[in-house]
Amino acid sequence: GISTFNPHGLSNYSFSTWFKNDNDTGGLISWYRTPEDGENGFELELASGVLYFAFTSSEYCTYPYPNTGEWVNFGIVYDGTLSGNSNKLKVFINGIKVNPTYVGTIPNTINANTATLDIGLIQTTLGDRFINGGFGHLLTYTSSLSDLQILQNYNATKNNYL
C-alpha cells in the first residue's frame, strides 16, 4: 500500500483510473478500514460483474461492469458540499457520466483512518481480493473535477489502452 495518500476530511475529491479485469470479481482500489476497525475511507471493488464505490457498507453506489477483459476508464467526482447523492458523487465510465444506483446517503466528508492506499487489492475479514488484470494512470485530485475535465483526462490517455 501507499502510506502517504490521505484524503481524510476532504469534502472535494476526484480520481480517474484505467483498469482491466479478466473476471467479474476483484479488489481494485481501497483506502478503507473494515467494520471491525470502524468503517472509514472508500473502496472501489468489482463483485459479480458490478462495480461498487463505497464509503461504508451502508453508503455506496453501484454500476454494471462494462466489459470483462477490456480496458475501462473509471472516474469519480465527489463533492460533499452539494446536496443529494447524484450531486455529491458522480461516476464516469470511459469519460461519460453514468447513472449509478445509490444506497444510503453519501457523506459530506471522507472520514479519517490510518489505512494505506491499496491498488489491485481489497483486504477483508473473509480474505484478500485481488484484481486479475491490470492498472494504469491513477490520477487523484483534491478538488471536484468538471465533467469536461474527466472527459479530457480520458481522451488524453485512451490511446495507451484502446
C-alpha positions as YAML, in Angstrom:
chain: A
units: angstrom
residues:
- id: 1
  name: GLY
  ca: [0.00, 0.00, 0.00]
- id: 2
  name: ILE
  ca: [0.88, 3.66, -0.35]
- id: 3
  name: SER
  ca: [1.18, 5.23, 3.10]
- id: 4
  name: THR
  ca: [1.30, 8.92, 2.12]
- id: 5
  name: PHE
  ca: [-2.14, 9.04, 0.48]
- id: 6
  name: ASN
  ca: [-4.52, 10.64, 2.94]
- id: 7
  name: PRO
  ca: [-7.77, 12.25, 1.69]
- id: 8
  name: HIS
  ca: [-9.48, 12.18, 5.10]
- id: 9
  name: GLY
  ca: [-11.56, 15.18, 5.97]
- id: 10
  name: LEU
  ca: [-11.89, 16.21, 2.32]
- id: 11
  name: SER
  ca: [-15.24, 17.35, 1.01]
- id: 12
  name: ASN
  ca: [-13.96, 17.57, -2.59]
- id: 13
  name: TYR
  ca: [-12.08, 14.78, -4.29]
- id: 14
  name: SER
  ca: [-11.75, 13.24, -7.76]
- id: 15
  name: PHE
  ca: [-9.91, 10.32, -9.27]
- id: 16
  name: SER
  ca: [-9.67, 8.56, -12.57]
- id: 17
  name: THR
  ca: [-8.03, 5.25, -13.37]
- id: 18
  name: TRP
  ca: [-7.72, 2.68, -16.11]
- id: 19
  name: PHE
  ca: [-8.14, -0.98, -15.25]
- id: 20
  name: LYS
  ca: [-8.77, -4.30, -16.92]
- id: 21
  name: ASN
  ca: [-10.12, -7.27, -15.02]
- id: 22
  name: ASP
  ca: [-10.16, -10.69, -16.62]
- id: 23
  name: ASN
  ca: [-13.02, -12.00, -14.50]
- id: 24
  name: ASP
  ca: [-16.07, -10.43, -12.86]
- id: 25
  name: THR
  ca: [-14.71, -10.12, -9.31]
- id: 26
  name: GLY
  ca: [-11.69, -8.44, -7.73]
- id: 27
  name: GLY
  ca: [-10.35, -5.71, -5.50]
- id: 28
  name: LEU
  ca: [-9.47, -2.53, -7.38]
- id: 29
  name: ILE
  ca: [-8.63, 0.39, -5.06]
- id: 30
  name: SER
  ca: [-9.01, 0.63, -1.31]
- id: 31
  name: TRP
  ca: [-8.32, 3.30, 1.27]
- id: 32
  name: TYR
  ca: [-10.61, 1.81, 3.83]
- id: 33
  name: ARG
  ca: [-10.83, 0.25, 7.26]
- id: 34
  name: THR
  ca: [-13.03, -2.77, 7.89]
- id: 35
  name: PRO
  ca: [-16.21, -2.59, 10.02]
- id: 36
  name: GLU
  ca: [-14.23, -4.10, 12.89]
- id: 37
  name: ASP
  ca: [-11.85, -1.10, 12.76]
- id: 38
  name: GLY
  ca: [-14.60, 1.47, 12.23]
- id: 39
  name: GLU
  ca: [-15.68, 1.95, 8.62]
- id: 40
  name: ASN
  ca: [-13.82, 4.93, 7.21]
- id: 41
  name: GLY
  ca: [-12.42, 5.83, 3.82]
- id: 42
  name: PHE
  ca: [-13.52, 4.43, 0.47]
- id: 43
  name: GLU
  ca: [-13.05, 1.49, -1.84]
- id: 44
  name: LEU
  ca: [-13.66, 0.54, -5.45]
- id: 45
  name: GLU
  ca: [-14.46, -3.12, -5.91]
- id: 46
  name: LEU
  ca: [-15.72, -5.39, -8.67]
- id: 47
  name: ALA
  ca: [-18.03, -8.15, -7.41]
- id: 48
  name: SER
  ca: [-20.11, -10.47, -9.60]
- id: 49
  name: GLY
  ca: [-19.95, -8.10, -12.55]
- id: 50
  name: VAL
  ca: [-20.89, -4.98, -10.58]
- id: 51
  name: LEU
  ca: [-18.61, -2.04, -9.69]
- id: 52
  name: TYR
  ca: [-19.02, -0.82, -6.11]
- id: 53
  name: PHE
  ca: [-17.70, 2.53, -4.90]
- id: 54
  name: ALA
  ca: [-18.25, 2.53, -1.14]
- id: 55
  name: PHE
  ca: [-17.64, 4.89, 1.76]
- id: 56
  name: THR
  ca: [-19.09, 2.37, 4.24]
- id: 57
  name: SER
  ca: [-21.13, -0.82, 3.95]
- id: 58
  name: SER
  ca: [-24.28, 1.31, 4.00]
- id: 59
  name: GLU
  ca: [-23.16, 4.32, 1.88]
- id: 60
  name: TYR
  ca: [-22.18, 3.40, -1.66]
- id: 61
  name: CYS
  ca: [-23.11, 3.31, -5.32]
- id: 62
  name: THR
  ca: [-23.09, 0.53, -7.90]
- id: 63
  name: TYR
  ca: [-22.82, 0.30, -11.67]
- id: 64
  name: PRO
  ca: [-22.61, -2.73, -14.00]
- id: 65
  name: TYR
  ca: [-19.04, -3.50, -15.10]
- id: 66
  name: PRO
  ca: [-18.92, -2.75, -18.86]
- id: 67
  name: ASN
  ca: [-16.72, -5.47, -20.37]
- id: 68
  name: THR
  ca: [-14.68, -8.15, -18.64]
- id: 69
  name: GLY
  ca: [-11.24, -8.45, -20.21]
- id: 70
  name: GLU
  ca: [-11.22, -4.95, -21.77]
- id: 71
  name: TRP
  ca: [-9.59, -1.76, -20.52]
- id: 72
  name: VAL
  ca: [-12.06, 0.59, -18.81]
- id: 73
  name: ASN
  ca: [-11.56, 4.15, -17.58]
- id: 74
  name: PHE
  ca: [-13.38, 4.73, -14.29]
- id: 75
  name: GLY
  ca: [-13.78, 8.19, -12.78]
- id: 76
  name: ILE
  ca: [-15.27, 9.54, -9.57]
- id: 77
  name: VAL
  ca: [-16.07, 13.15, -8.71]
- id: 78
  name: TYR
  ca: [-17.02, 13.68, -5.08]
- id: 79
  name: ASP
  ca: [-18.33, 17.00, -3.74]
- id: 80
  name: GLY
  ca: [-19.67, 16.70, -0.21]
- id: 81
  name: THR
  ca: [-20.72, 20.36, -0.17]
- id: 82
  name: LEU
  ca: [-23.62, 19.60, -2.52]
- id: 83
  name: SER
  ca: [-26.95, 18.00, -1.62]
- id: 84
  name: GLY
  ca: [-28.35, 14.75, -2.98]
- id: 85
  name: ASN
  ca: [-26.38, 11.60, -3.77]
- id: 86
  name: SER
  ca: [-26.24, 12.16, -7.53]
- id: 87
  name: ASN
  ca: [-24.73, 15.63, -6.99]
- id: 88
  name: LYS
  ca: [-22.30, 14.55, -4.26]
- id: 89
  name: LEU
  ca: [-20.93, 11.53, -6.12]
- id: 90
  name: LYS
  ca: [-20.68, 11.36, -9.91]
- id: 91
  name: VAL
  ca: [-19.45, 8.24, -11.72]
- id: 92
  name: PHE
  ca: [-17.83, 8.19, -15.17]
- id: 93
  name: ILE
  ca: [-17.12, 5.24, -17.46]
- id: 94
  name: ASN
  ca: [-14.79, 5.96, -20.38]
- id: 95
  name: GLY
  ca: [-15.20, 9.70, -19.88]
- id: 96
  name: ILE
  ca: [-19.02, 9.66, -19.91]
- id: 97
  name: LYS
  ca: [-21.13, 10.35, -16.83]
- id: 98
  name: VAL
  ca: [-23.35, 7.37, -15.98]
- id: 99
  name: ASN
  ca: [-26.26, 6.92, -13.59]
- id: 100
  name: PRO
  ca: [-25.27, 4.54, -10.79]
- id: 101
  name: THR
  ca: [-27.58, 3.10, -8.18]
- id: 102
  name: TYR
  ca: [-27.08, 4.76, -4.78]
- id: 103
  name: VAL
  ca: [-27.54, 3.09, -1.41]
- id: 104
  name: GLY
  ca: [-27.72, 5.14, 1.78]
- id: 105
  name: THR
  ca: [-26.71, 8.79, 1.98]
- id: 106
  name: ILE
  ca: [-23.33, 9.77, 0.55]
- id: 107
  name: PRO
  ca: [-21.39, 11.50, 3.38]
- id: 108
  name: ASN
  ca: [-20.35, 15.17, 3.43]
- id: 109
  name: THR
  ca: [-16.66, 14.37, 4.08]
- id: 110
  name: ILE
  ca: [-14.32, 11.41, 3.73]
- id: 111
  name: ASN
  ca: [-13.81, 10.02, 7.23]
- id: 112
  name: ALA
  ca: [-10.33, 9.78, 8.71]
- id: 113
  name: ASN
  ca: [-8.50, 6.48, 9.04]
- id: 114
  name: THR
  ca: [-4.99, 5.06, 9.24]
- id: 115
  name: ALA
  ca: [-5.24, 2.77, 6.22]
- id: 116
  name: THR
  ca: [-2.75, 2.71, 3.38]
- id: 117
  name: LEU
  ca: [-3.89, 3.03, -0.21]
- id: 118
  name: ASP
  ca: [-4.04, -0.44, -1.78]
- id: 119
  name: ILE
  ca: [-4.17, -0.77, -5.55]
- id: 120
  name: GLY
  ca: [-5.30, -4.08, -7.02]
- id: 121
  name: LEU
  ca: [-6.26, -5.44, -3.61]
- id: 122
  name: ILE
  ca: [-9.03, -5.17, -1.07]
- id: 123
  name: GLN
  ca: [-8.38, -6.71, 2.33]
- id: 124
  name: THR
  ca: [-11.44, -8.18, 4.05]
- id: 125
  name: THR
  ca: [-12.15, -10.33, 7.06]
- id: 126
  name: LEU
  ca: [-13.13, -13.04, 4.56]
- id: 127
  name: GLY
  ca: [-9.75, -12.88, 2.82]
- id: 128
  name: ASP
  ca: [-7.92, -10.66, 0.36]
- id: 129
  name: ARG
  ca: [-9.46, -9.97, -3.04]
- id: 130
  name: PHE
  ca: [-7.01, -9.21, -5.86]
- id: 131
  name: ILE
  ca: [-7.57, -7.87, -9.35]
- id: 132
  name: ASN
  ca: [-6.98, -10.39, -12.12]
- id: 133
  name: GLY
  ca: [-5.80, -7.96, -14.77]
- id: 134
  name: GLY
  ca: [-4.01, -4.61, -14.82]
- id: 135
  name: PHE
  ca: [-3.98, -0.95, -13.79]
- id: 136
  name: GLY
  ca: [-2.77, 2.25, -15.38]
- id: 137
  name: HIS
  ca: [-2.88, 6.03, -14.93]
- id: 138
  name: LEU
  ca: [-4.34, 6.53, -11.46]
- id: 139
  name: LEU
  ca: [-4.94, 10.28, -11.24]
- id: 140
  name: THR
  ca: [-6.08, 11.81, -7.94]
- id: 141
  name: TYR
  ca: [-7.22, 15.35, -7.20]
- id: 142
  name: THR
  ca: [-8.17, 17.23, -4.03]
- id: 143
  name: SER
  ca: [-10.87, 19.06, -5.96]
- id: 144
  name: SER
  ca: [-14.07, 18.21, -7.78]
- id: 145
  name: LEU
  ca: [-13.31, 18.00, -11.49]
- id: 146
  name: SER
  ca: [-15.85, 19.10, -14.07]
- id: 147
  name: ASP
  ca: [-17.45, 16.63, -16.49]
- id: 148
  name: LEU
  ca: [-15.28, 18.18, -19.23]
- id: 149
  name: GLN
  ca: [-12.07, 17.67, -17.21]
- id: 150
  name: ILE
  ca: [-12.92, 13.97, -16.68]
- id: 151
  name: LEU
  ca: [-13.52, 13.60, -20.44]
- id: 152
  name: GLN
  ca: [-10.24, 15.41, -21.19]
- id: 153
  name: ASN
  ca: [-8.34, 13.00, -18.90]
- id: 154
  name: TYR
  ca: [-9.95, 10.06, -20.69]
- id: 155
  name: ASN
  ca: [-9.11, 11.43, -24.14]
- id: 156
  name: ALA
  ca: [-5.52, 12.25, -23.11]
- id: 157
  name: THR
  ca: [-4.83, 8.65, -22.00]
- id: 158
  name: LYS
  ca: [-7.11, 6.40, -24.07]
- id: 159
  name: ASN
  ca: [-4.56, 5.72, -26.83]
- id: 160
  name: ASN
  ca: [-2.45, 3.88, -24.25]
- id: 161
  name: TYR
  ca: [-5.25, 1.36, -23.61]
- id: 162
  name: LEU
  ca: [-7.65, 1.10, -26.56]
...
